[in-house]
Amino acid sequence: MDKYVSASVLSADMLDLGNEIKKLEKSGIDMLHFDVMDGIFVNNITFGLPVLQQVRKATDMFLDVHLMIADPIRYVKCFADFGADLISFHIESKSDTLETIRAIKDCGIKAALAVKPATPAEEIYKYLPYIDMVLIMTVEPGFGGQSFIPETLEKIRDVRNKISELGLDTDIEVDGGINSKTANSVIKAGANVLVSGSYLFSAEDMRIAANALREGTVC
Ligand code: DX5
Ligand code: ZN
């Protein structure tokens, strides 16, 4: 399966976002990961629609929007209209899962279902035929710069096996604590879209860092 790196702008220099995006483009980063937090679903508040709108104007990059908000269905259309190419929302949120998937698809964009570390893999199986991607949180959602939770590897393996069993080609994205030390194990477990914030943005050479993630180089 093709592997992709999605850069989490949560770790970018917000006052210099335009140049940060240019750097991502020049470094061959595949997608831009946009973390929306509402202070209710998670204990943090980040950014939302006006910032996404500006980001959309600044780049043609694929915009991978991760909604960590209490009632995502209410905002699906707005995020799609403001430029999202894919919307991930949490199965643990209060919105009806199938209705939210349908609302995203009705906007003509890709839909992904996100799961927190404590949520069992089995809970998402019945939705697999309807989604483009599963987002497996490899840290507790809320903040960048946390350490990877190794117990999530089993969930990645289980979901990848289920996807194969169903004859699907659904992407698996991993988010949290992904760096050159953890990339190898998540790829081996079956992930193919790697979100990275602090590791990528602190790298001396972002292109080399992104290649190390895709190749799963242990260094
Ligand atoms: C955490 C966010 C992540 C975060 C990843 O809730 O969903 O996207 O920015 O950051 P790192 O790569 O620093 O763990
Ligand atoms: Zn995220």
Coordinates of N, CA and C and ligand atoms in Angstrom, one line a residue:
M1 N 0.8 -1.2 0.0 CA 0.0 0.0 0.0 C 0.9 1.2 0.0
D2 N 0.4 2.3 -0.7 CA 1.2 3.5 -0.7 C 1.2 4.1 0.7
K3 N 2.3 4.7 1.1 CA 2.4 5.3 2.4 C 2.5 6.9 2.3
Y4 N 1.8 7.5 3.2 CA 1.7 9.0 3.2 C 2.1 9.6 4.5
V5 N 2.7 10.8 4.5 CA 3.0 11.5 5.7 C 2.0 12.7 5.7
S6 N 1.3 12.9 6.9 CA 0.4 14.0 7.1 C 1.0 14.9 8.2
A7 N 1.3 16.1 7.8 CA 2.0 17.0 8.8 C 1.0 17.7 9.7
S8 N 1.1 17.5 11.0 CA 0.1 18.1 11.9 C 0.5 19.6 12.2
V9 N -0.3 20.5 11.7 CA 0.0 22.0 11.8 C 0.0 22.5 13.2
L10 N -0.5 21.6 14.1 CA -0.5 22.0 15.6 C 0.9 22.3 16.0
S11 N 1.9 21.7 15.4 CA 3.3 21.9 15.8 C 3.9 23.0 14.9
A12 N 3.2 23.6 14.0 CA 3.8 24.7 13.2 C 3.8 26.0 13.9
D13 N 4.6 26.9 13.4 CA 4.7 28.3 13.9 C 3.5 29.0 13.4
M14 N 2.5 29.2 14.3 CA 1.2 29.8 13.8 C 1.3 31.2 13.3
L15 N 2.3 32.0 13.7 CA 2.5 33.3 13.2 C 3.1 33.4 11.9
D16 N 3.6 32.2 11.5 CA 4.3 32.1 10.2 C 3.8 31.0 9.4
L17 N 2.5 30.8 9.5 CA 1.9 29.6 8.9 C 2.1 29.5 7.4
G18 N 2.0 30.6 6.7 CA 2.2 30.6 5.2 C 3.5 30.0 4.8
N19 N 4.6 30.5 5.5 CA 5.9 29.9 5.2 C 6.0 28.5 5.6
E20 N 5.4 28.1 6.7 CA 5.5 26.7 7.2 C 4.8 25.8 6.2
I21 N 3.7 26.3 5.6 CA 3.1 25.5 4.5 C 3.9 25.3 3.3
K22 N 4.6 26.4 2.9 CA 5.5 26.4 1.8 C 6.6 25.3 2.0
K23 N 7.1 25.3 3.3 CA 8.2 24.4 3.6 C 7.6 22.9 3.5
L24 N 6.4 22.7 3.9 CA 5.8 21.3 3.8 C 5.7 20.9 2.3
E25 N 5.3 21.9 1.5 CA 5.2 21.6 0.1 C 6.6 21.3 -0.5
K26 N 7.5 22.1 -0.2 CA 8.9 21.9 -0.7 C 9.5 20.6 -0.3
S27 N 9.1 20.1 0.9 CA 9.7 18.9 1.5 C 9.0 17.6 1.0
G28 N 8.0 17.8 0.1 CA 7.3 16.6 -0.4 C 6.3 16.0 0.6
I29 N 5.8 16.7 1.5 CA 4.9 16.2 2.5 C 3.5 15.9 1.8
D30 N 2.9 14.8 2.0 CA 1.7 14.4 1.3 C 0.4 15.1 1.6
M31 N 0.3 15.3 2.9 CA -1.0 15.9 3.4 C -0.7 16.8 4.6
L32 N -1.7 17.7 4.8 CA -1.7 18.6 5.9 C -2.8 18.1 6.9
H33 N -2.3 17.8 8.2 CA -3.3 17.4 9.2 C -3.7 18.5 10.1
F34 N -5.0 18.8 10.1 CA -5.6 20.0 10.8 C -6.4 19.6 12.0
D35 N -5.8 19.7 13.2 CA -6.5 19.2 14.4 C -7.4 20.3 15.0
V36 N -8.7 20.0 15.0 CA -9.7 20.9 15.5 C -10.2 20.4 16.9
M37 N -9.9 21.2 18.0 CA -10.3 20.8 19.3 C -11.2 21.8 19.9
D38 N -12.3 21.4 20.7 CA -13.3 22.3 21.1 C -13.3 22.5 22.6
G39 N -12.3 21.9 23.4 CA -12.3 22.1 24.8 C -13.4 21.3 25.6
I40 N -14.2 20.6 24.8 CA -15.2 19.7 25.4 C -14.9 18.3 25.2
F41 N -14.8 17.9 23.9 CA -14.4 16.5 23.6 C -13.0 16.2 24.1
V42 N -12.1 17.2 24.0 CA -10.8 17.1 24.6 C -10.5 18.3 25.4
N43 N -9.5 18.2 26.3 CA -9.1 19.3 27.2 C -8.2 20.4 26.5
N44 N -8.5 20.7 25.3 CA -7.7 21.7 24.7 C -8.5 22.4 23.6
I45 N -8.2 23.6 23.2 CA -8.8 24.3 22.2 C -7.8 24.7 21.2
T46 N -8.0 24.5 19.9 CA -7.0 24.8 18.9 C -7.5 25.9 18.0
F47 N -7.8 25.5 16.7 CA -8.2 26.5 15.7 C -9.4 25.9 14.9
G48 N -10.0 26.7 14.1 CA -11.2 26.2 13.4 C -11.3 26.7 12.0
L49 N -12.6 27.1 11.7 CA -12.9 27.4 10.3 C -12.2 28.6 9.6
P50 N -12.0 29.7 10.3 CA -11.3 30.8 9.6 C -9.9 30.5 9.3
V51 N -9.2 29.7 10.1 CA -7.8 29.3 9.9 C -7.8 28.3 8.7
L52 N -8.8 27.4 8.7 CA -8.8 26.4 7.6 C -9.0 27.1 6.2
Q53 N -9.9 28.1 6.3 CA -10.1 28.9 5.0 C -8.9 29.5 4.5
Q54 N -8.1 30.1 5.4 CA -6.8 30.7 5.0 C -5.8 29.7 4.5
V55 N -5.8 28.5 5.2 CA -4.9 27.5 4.8 C -5.3 27.0 3.3
R56 N -6.6 26.9 3.1 CA -7.0 26.4 1.8 C -6.6 27.4 0.7
K57 N -6.6 28.7 1.0 CA -6.2 29.7 0.0 C -4.7 29.6 -0.3
A58 N -4.0 29.1 0.8 CA -2.5 29.2 0.6 C -1.9 27.9 -0.1
T59 N -2.7 26.9 -0.2 CA -2.1 25.6 -0.7 C -3.1 24.7 -1.4
D60 N -2.6 23.9 -2.3 CA -3.4 22.9 -3.0 C -3.2 21.5 -2.3
M61 N -2.4 21.5 -1.2 CA -2.2 20.2 -0.5 C -3.5 19.6 0.0
F62 N -3.5 18.3 0.1 CA -4.6 17.5 0.6 C -4.8 17.9 2.1
L63 N -6.0 18.4 2.4 CA -6.3 18.8 3.8 C -7.1 17.7 4.6
D64 N -6.4 17.2 5.5 CA -6.8 16.0 6.3 C -7.3 16.6 7.7
V65 N -8.6 16.8 7.8 CA -9.1 17.5 9.0 C -9.6 16.5 10.1
H66 N -9.0 16.7 11.2 CA -9.3 15.8 12.4 C -10.1 16.5 13.4
L67 N -11.4 16.2 13.4 CA -12.3 16.9 14.4 C -12.4 16.2 15.7
M68 N -11.8 16.8 16.7 CA -11.9 16.3 18.1 C -12.9 17.2 18.8
I69 N -14.2 17.1 18.4 CA -15.2 18.0 18.9 C -16.4 17.1 19.3
A70 N -17.3 17.7 20.2 CA -18.3 16.9 20.8 C -19.4 16.4 19.8
D71 N -19.8 17.3 18.9 CA -20.9 17.0 18.0 C -20.6 17.3 16.6
P72 N -19.7 16.5 16.0 CA -19.1 16.8 14.7 C -20.1 17.0 13.5
I73 N -21.2 16.3 13.6 CA -22.1 16.4 12.4 C -22.6 17.8 12.2
R74 N -22.6 18.6 13.2 CA -23.1 20.0 13.1 C -22.1 20.8 12.2
Y75 N -20.9 20.4 12.1 CA -19.9 21.2 11.5 C -19.3 20.6 10.2
V76 N -19.8 19.4 9.8 CA -19.3 18.8 8.7 C -19.3 19.6 7.4
K77 N -20.5 20.2 7.1 CA -20.7 20.9 5.9 C -19.7 22.2 5.9
C78 N -19.6 22.9 7.0 CA -18.8 24.0 7.1 C -17.3 23.7 6.8
F79 N -16.8 22.6 7.4 CA -15.4 22.2 7.2 C -15.2 21.8 5.7
A80 N -16.2 21.2 5.2 CA -16.1 20.8 3.8 C -16.1 22.0 2.9
D81 N -17.0 22.9 3.1 CA -17.1 24.1 2.3 C -15.8 25.0 2.5
F82 N -15.2 24.9 3.6 CA -14.0 25.7 3.8 C -12.7 25.0 3.4
G83 N -12.9 23.9 2.8 CA -11.7 23.3 2.1 C -11.2 21.9 2.5
A84 N -11.9 21.3 3.4 CA -11.4 19.9 3.8 C -11.5 18.9 2.7
D85 N -10.5 18.1 2.5 CA -10.5 17.0 1.5 C -11.0 15.7 2.1
L86 N -10.8 15.7 3.4 CA -11.1 14.5 4.2 C -11.5 15.0 5.6
I87 N -12.5 14.4 6.2 CA -12.9 14.7 7.6 C -12.9 13.4 8.4
S88 N -12.1 13.5 9.5 CA -12.1 12.4 10.5 C -12.9 12.9 11.7
F89 N -13.8 12.0 12.2 CA -14.5 12.4 13.4 C -14.4 11.2 14.4
H90 N -14.7 11.4 15.7 CA -14.5 10.3 16.6 C -15.8 9.5 16.8
I91 N -15.6 8.2 16.9 CA -16.7 7.3 17.2 C -17.2 7.5 18.6
E92 N -16.4 8.1 19.5 CA -16.8 8.4 20.8 C -17.5 9.7 21.0
S93 N -17.7 10.4 19.9 CA -18.4 11.7 19.9 C -19.9 11.4 20.0
K94 N -20.7 12.5 20.2 CA -22.2 12.2 20.4 C -22.9 12.1 19.1
S95 N -22.3 12.5 18.0 CA -23.0 12.4 16.7 C -23.3 10.9 16.3
D96 N -24.4 10.7 15.6 CA -24.6 9.4 15.1 C -23.6 9.0 14.0
T97 N -23.0 7.9 14.2 CA -21.8 7.5 13.3 C -22.2 7.4 11.9
L98 N -23.2 6.6 11.6 CA -23.5 6.5 10.1 C -24.0 7.7 9.5
E99 N -24.8 8.5 10.3 CA -25.3 9.8 9.7 C -24.2 10.7 9.4
T100 N -23.2 10.7 10.3 CA -22.1 11.6 10.1 C -21.2 11.2 8.9
I101 N -21.0 9.9 8.8 CA -20.3 9.4 7.6 C -21.0 9.9 6.3
R102 N -22.4 9.7 6.3 CA -23.2 10.1 5.2 C -23.1 11.6 4.9
A103 N -23.1 12.3 6.0 CA -23.0 13.8 5.8 C -21.7 14.2 5.1
I104 N -20.6 13.5 5.5 CA -19.3 13.9 5.0 C -19.3 13.5 3.5
K105 N -19.8 12.2 3.2 CA -19.8 11.8 1.8 C -20.7 12.6 0.9
D106 N -21.8 13.1 1.5 CA -22.7 14.0 0.7 C -22.0 15.3 0.3
C107 N -20.9 15.6 1.0 CA -20.2 16.8 0.6 C -19.2 16.5 -0.5
G108 N -19.1 15.3 -0.9 CA -18.2 14.9 -2.0 C -16.7 14.8 -1.5
I109 N -16.5 14.6 -0.2 CA -15.1 14.4 0.3 C -15.0 13.0 1.0
K110 N -13.8 12.7 1.4 CA -13.5 11.4 2.1 C -13.9 11.5 3.5
A111 N -14.3 10.3 4.1 CA -14.7 10.2 5.5 C -13.8 9.2 6.2
A112 N -13.4 9.6 7.4 CA -12.6 8.7 8.3 C -13.2 8.7 9.7
L113 N -13.1 7.5 10.3 CA -13.6 7.3 11.7 C -12.3 7.2 12.6
A114 N -12.3 8.0 13.6 CA -11.2 8.0 14.6 C -11.6 7.3 15.9
V115 N -10.6 6.6 16.4 CA -10.8 5.9 17.7 C -9.7 6.3 18.7
K116 N -10.1 6.5 19.9 CA -9.2 6.8 21.0 C -8.5 5.5 21.4
P117 N -7.4 5.6 22.2 CA -6.6 4.4 22.6 C -7.5 3.4 23.3
A118 N -8.4 3.8 24.2 CA -9.1 2.9 25.0 C -10.3 2.2 24.3
T119 N -10.7 2.7 23.1 CA -11.8 2.1 22.4 C -11.4 0.9 21.6
P120 N -12.1 -0.2 21.9 CA -11.8 -1.5 21.2 C -11.9 -1.4 19.7
A121 N -11.1 -2.1 19.0 CA -11.1 -2.1 17.5 C -12.4 -2.6 17.0
E122 N -13.0 -3.6 17.7 CA -14.3 -4.2 17.2 C -15.4 -3.1 17.0
E123 N -15.3 -2.1 17.7 CA -16.4 -1.1 17.6 C -16.5 -0.4 16.2
I124 N -15.4 -0.4 15.5 CA -15.4 0.2 14.2 C -15.7 -0.7 13.0
Y125 N -15.6 -2.0 13.3 CA -15.7 -3.0 12.2 C -16.9 -2.8 11.3
K126 N -18.1 -2.6 11.9 CA -19.3 -2.5 11.1 C -19.3 -1.3 10.2
Y127 N -18.5 -0.3 10.5 CA -18.5 0.9 9.6 C -17.5 0.8 8.5
L128 N -16.6 -0.2 8.5 CA -15.5 -0.2 7.6 C -16.0 -0.1 6.1
P129 N -17.1 -0.8 5.7 CA -17.5 -0.7 4.3 C -17.8 0.7 3.9
Y130 N -18.1 1.6 4.8 CA -18.6 3.0 4.4 C -17.5 4.1 4.5
I131 N -16.3 3.8 5.0 CA -15.4 4.8 5.2 C -14.1 4.6 4.3
D132 N -13.4 5.7 4.2 CA -12.1 5.7 3.4 C -10.9 5.4 4.2
M133 N -11.0 5.7 5.5 CA -9.8 5.6 6.4 C -10.3 5.4 7.8
V134 N -9.4 4.7 8.6 CA -9.6 4.6 10.0 C -8.4 5.4 10.6
L135 N -8.7 6.3 11.6 CA -7.7 7.0 12.3 C -7.5 6.4 13.7
I136 N -6.4 5.7 13.9 CA -6.1 5.1 15.2 C -5.3 6.1 16.0
M137 N -5.8 6.6 17.1 CA -5.0 7.5 18.0 C -4.0 6.6 18.7
T138 N -2.8 7.1 18.6 CA -1.7 6.4 19.3 C -1.2 7.1 20.5
V139 N -1.9 8.2 20.8 CA -1.8 8.9 22.1 C -3.2 9.3 22.5
E140 N -3.4 9.8 23.7 CA -4.7 10.3 24.1 C -4.9 11.6 23.4
P141 N -6.0 11.8 22.6 CA -6.1 13.1 21.9 C -6.1 14.3 22.8
G142 N -5.6 15.4 22.3 CA -5.6 16.6 23.0 C -4.4 17.5 22.8
F143 N -3.2 16.8 22.8 CA -2.0 17.6 22.7 C -0.9 17.0 21.8
G144 N -0.1 17.8 21.2 CA 1.0 17.3 20.4 C 2.1 17.0 21.4
G145 N 3.2 16.3 20.9 CA 4.4 16.1 21.6 C 4.3 15.0 22.7
Q146 N 3.3 14.1 22.7 CA 3.2 13.1 23.7 C 3.9 11.8 23.2
S147 N 4.1 10.8 24.1 CA 4.8 9.6 23.7 C 3.8 8.6 23.2
F148 N 4.2 7.9 22.2 CA 3.5 6.8 21.5 C 3.1 5.7 22.5
I149 N 1.8 5.3 22.5 CA 1.3 4.2 23.4 C 1.5 2.9 22.6
P150 N 2.5 2.0 23.1 CA 2.7 0.8 22.3 C 1.6 -0.2 22.2
E151 N 0.7 -0.2 23.2 CA -0.5 -1.1 23.2 C -1.4 -0.9 22.0
T152 N -1.3 0.3 21.3 CA -2.1 0.6 20.2 C -1.7 -0.3 19.0
L153 N -0.5 -0.9 19.0 CA -0.1 -1.7 17.9 C -1.0 -2.8 17.6
E154 N -1.5 -3.4 18.6 CA -2.4 -4.6 18.4 C -3.7 -4.2 17.7
K155 N -4.1 -3.0 18.1 CA -5.4 -2.5 17.5 C -5.1 -2.2 16.0
I156 N -4.0 -1.7 15.6 CA -3.6 -1.4 14.2 C -3.7 -2.8 13.5
R157 N -3.0 -3.8 14.1 CA -3.0 -5.1 13.4 C -4.4 -5.7 13.2
D158 N -5.2 -5.6 14.3 CA -6.6 -6.1 14.2 C -7.4 -5.4 13.1
V159 N -7.3 -4.1 13.1 CA -8.1 -3.4 12.1 C -7.6 -3.7 10.7
R160 N -6.2 -3.8 10.5 CA -5.7 -4.2 9.2 C -6.2 -5.6 8.8
N161 N -6.2 -6.5 9.7 CA -6.6 -7.9 9.4 C -8.1 -7.9 9.0
K162 N -8.9 -7.1 9.7 CA -10.3 -7.0 9.4 C -10.6 -6.4 8.0
I163 N -9.8 -5.4 7.7 CA -9.9 -4.7 6.4 C -9.6 -5.7 5.3
S164 N -8.6 -6.5 5.5 CA -8.2 -7.5 4.5 C -9.3 -8.6 4.3
E165 N -9.7 -9.0 5.5 CA -10.8 -10.1 5.5 C -12.0 -9.6 4.7
L166 N -12.3 -8.3 4.8 CA -13.5 -7.8 4.1 C -13.2 -7.4 2.7
G167 N -12.0 -7.6 2.3 CA -11.6 -7.3 0.9 C -11.6 -5.8 0.5
L168 N -11.3 -5.0 1.5 CA -11.3 -3.6 1.3 C -9.9 -3.0 1.2
D169 N -9.7 -1.8 0.8 CA -8.4 -1.2 0.8 C -8.3 0.1 1.6
T170 N -9.1 0.1 2.7 CA -9.1 1.3 3.6 C -7.8 1.7 4.1
D171 N -7.5 2.9 4.1 CA -6.3 3.4 4.7 C -6.4 3.4 6.3
I172 N -5.2 3.2 6.9 CA -5.1 3.3 8.3 C -4.2 4.4 8.7
E173 N -4.7 5.4 9.3 CA -3.8 6.6 9.8 C -3.5 6.4 11.2
V174 N -2.3 6.7 11.6 CA -1.9 6.7 13.0 C -1.5 8.1 13.4
D175 N -1.9 8.5 14.7 CA -1.7 9.9 15.1 C -1.3 10.0 16.5
G176 N -0.1 10.5 16.7 CA 0.4 10.8 18.1 C 1.7 10.0 18.3
G177 N 2.7 10.8 18.6 CA 4.0 10.2 19.0 C 4.7 9.4 17.8
I178 N 4.4 9.8 16.6 CA 5.0 9.1 15.4 C 6.3 9.8 15.1
N179 N 7.4 9.1 15.1 CA 8.7 9.6 14.8 C 9.6 8.5 14.1
S180 N 10.8 8.8 13.9 CA 11.7 7.8 13.2 C 11.9 6.5 14.1
K181 N 11.5 6.6 15.4 CA 11.7 5.4 16.2 C 10.4 4.5 16.2
T182 N 9.3 5.2 16.0 CA 8.0 4.4 16.1 C 7.4 4.1 14.8
A183 N 7.8 4.8 13.7 CA 7.2 4.6 12.4 C 7.3 3.1 11.9
N184 N 8.5 2.5 12.1 CA 8.7 1.2 11.6 C 7.6 0.2 12.2
S185 N 7.4 0.3 13.5 CA 6.4 -0.7 14.1 C 5.0 -0.4 13.7
V186 N 4.6 0.9 13.5 CA 3.2 1.1 13.1 C 3.0 0.7 11.6
I187 N 4.0 0.8 10.8 CA 3.9 0.4 9.4 C 3.8 -1.1 9.3
K188 N 4.7 -1.8 10.1 CA 4.6 -3.2 10.1 C 3.3 -3.8 10.6
A189 N 2.7 -3.0 11.5 CA 1.4 -3.4 12.1 C 0.2 -3.2 11.1
G190 N 0.5 -2.3 10.0 CA -0.5 -2.2 9.0 C -1.0 -0.7 8.7
A191 N -0.3 0.2 9.4 CA -0.7 1.7 9.1 C 0.0 2.1 7.8
N192 N -0.7 3.0 7.1 CA -0.1 3.5 5.9 C -0.1 5.1 5.7
V193 N -0.8 5.7 6.7 CA -0.8 7.2 6.7 C -0.3 7.6 8.1
L194 N 0.8 8.3 8.1 CA 1.5 8.6 9.3 C 1.4 10.1 9.6
V195 N 0.7 10.5 10.7 CA 0.6 11.9 11.1 C 1.8 12.2 11.9
S196 N 2.4 13.3 11.7 CA 3.6 13.7 12.5 C 3.6 15.2 12.7
G197 N 3.7 15.6 14.0 CA 3.8 17.0 14.3 C 5.1 17.4 14.8
S198 N 5.4 17.1 16.1 CA 6.6 17.6 16.7 C 7.9 17.1 16.0
Y199 N 7.8 15.8 15.6 CA 9.0 15.2 15.0 C 9.4 15.9 13.7
L200 N 8.3 16.1 12.8 CA 8.6 16.7 11.5 C 9.0 18.2 11.7
F201 N 8.3 19.0 12.5 CA 8.5 20.4 12.6 C 9.8 20.7 13.3
S202 N 10.4 19.8 14.1 CA 11.6 20.0 14.7 C 12.8 19.5 14.0
A203 N 12.5 18.8 12.9 CA 13.6 18.2 12.1 C 14.5 19.2 11.4
E204 N 15.7 19.0 11.3 CA 16.6 19.9 10.6 C 16.3 19.9 9.1
D205 N 16.0 18.7 8.6 CA 15.7 18.6 7.2 C 14.3 17.8 7.1
M206 N 13.3 18.6 6.8 CA 12.0 17.9 6.8 C 11.8 16.8 5.8
R207 N 12.4 17.0 4.6 CA 12.3 16.0 3.6 C 12.9 14.7 4.0
I208 N 14.1 14.7 4.6 CA 14.7 13.5 5.1 C 13.9 12.9 6.2
A209 N 13.4 13.7 7.1 CA 12.5 13.2 8.2 C 11.3 12.5 7.7
A210 N 10.7 13.1 6.7 CA 9.4 12.5 6.1 C 9.8 11.2 5.4
N211 N 10.9 11.1 4.7 CA 11.3 9.9 4.1 C 11.6 8.8 5.1
A212 N 12.2 9.2 6.2 CA 12.5 8.2 7.3 C 11.2 7.7 7.8
L213 N 10.1 8.5 7.9 CA 8.8 8.0 8.4 C 8.2 7.0 7.4
R214 N 8.2 7.4 6.1 CA 7.6 6.5 5.1 C 8.3 5.2 5.0
E215 N 9.6 5.3 5.1 CA 10.4 4.0 4.9 C 10.5 3.2 6.2
G216 N 10.0 3.8 7.3 CA 10.0 3.2 8.6 C 11.5 2.9 9.0
T217 N 12.4 3.8 8.6 CA 13.8 3.6 9.0 C 13.9 3.7 10.6
V218 N 14.6 2.8 11.1 CA 14.8 2.9 12.6 C 16.1 3.7 12.8
C219 N 16.1 4.9 13.3 CA 17.3 5.6 13.6 C 17.2 6.4 14.9
Ligands
DX5_1 C1 -3.2 15.0 19.1 C2 -3.4 15.4 17.7 C3 -2.2 15.1 16.9 C4 -0.9 15.8 17.3 C5 0.3 14.9 16.8 O1 -4.5 15.0 19.7 O2 -4.5 14.8 17.1 O3 -2.4 15.3 15.5 O4 -0.7 17.0 16.7 O5 1.5 15.5 17.3 P1 2.8 14.7 17.6 O6 3.2 14.1 16.3 O7 3.7 15.7 18.1 O8 2.5 13.6 18.6
ZN2 ZN -4.8 14.7 14.9

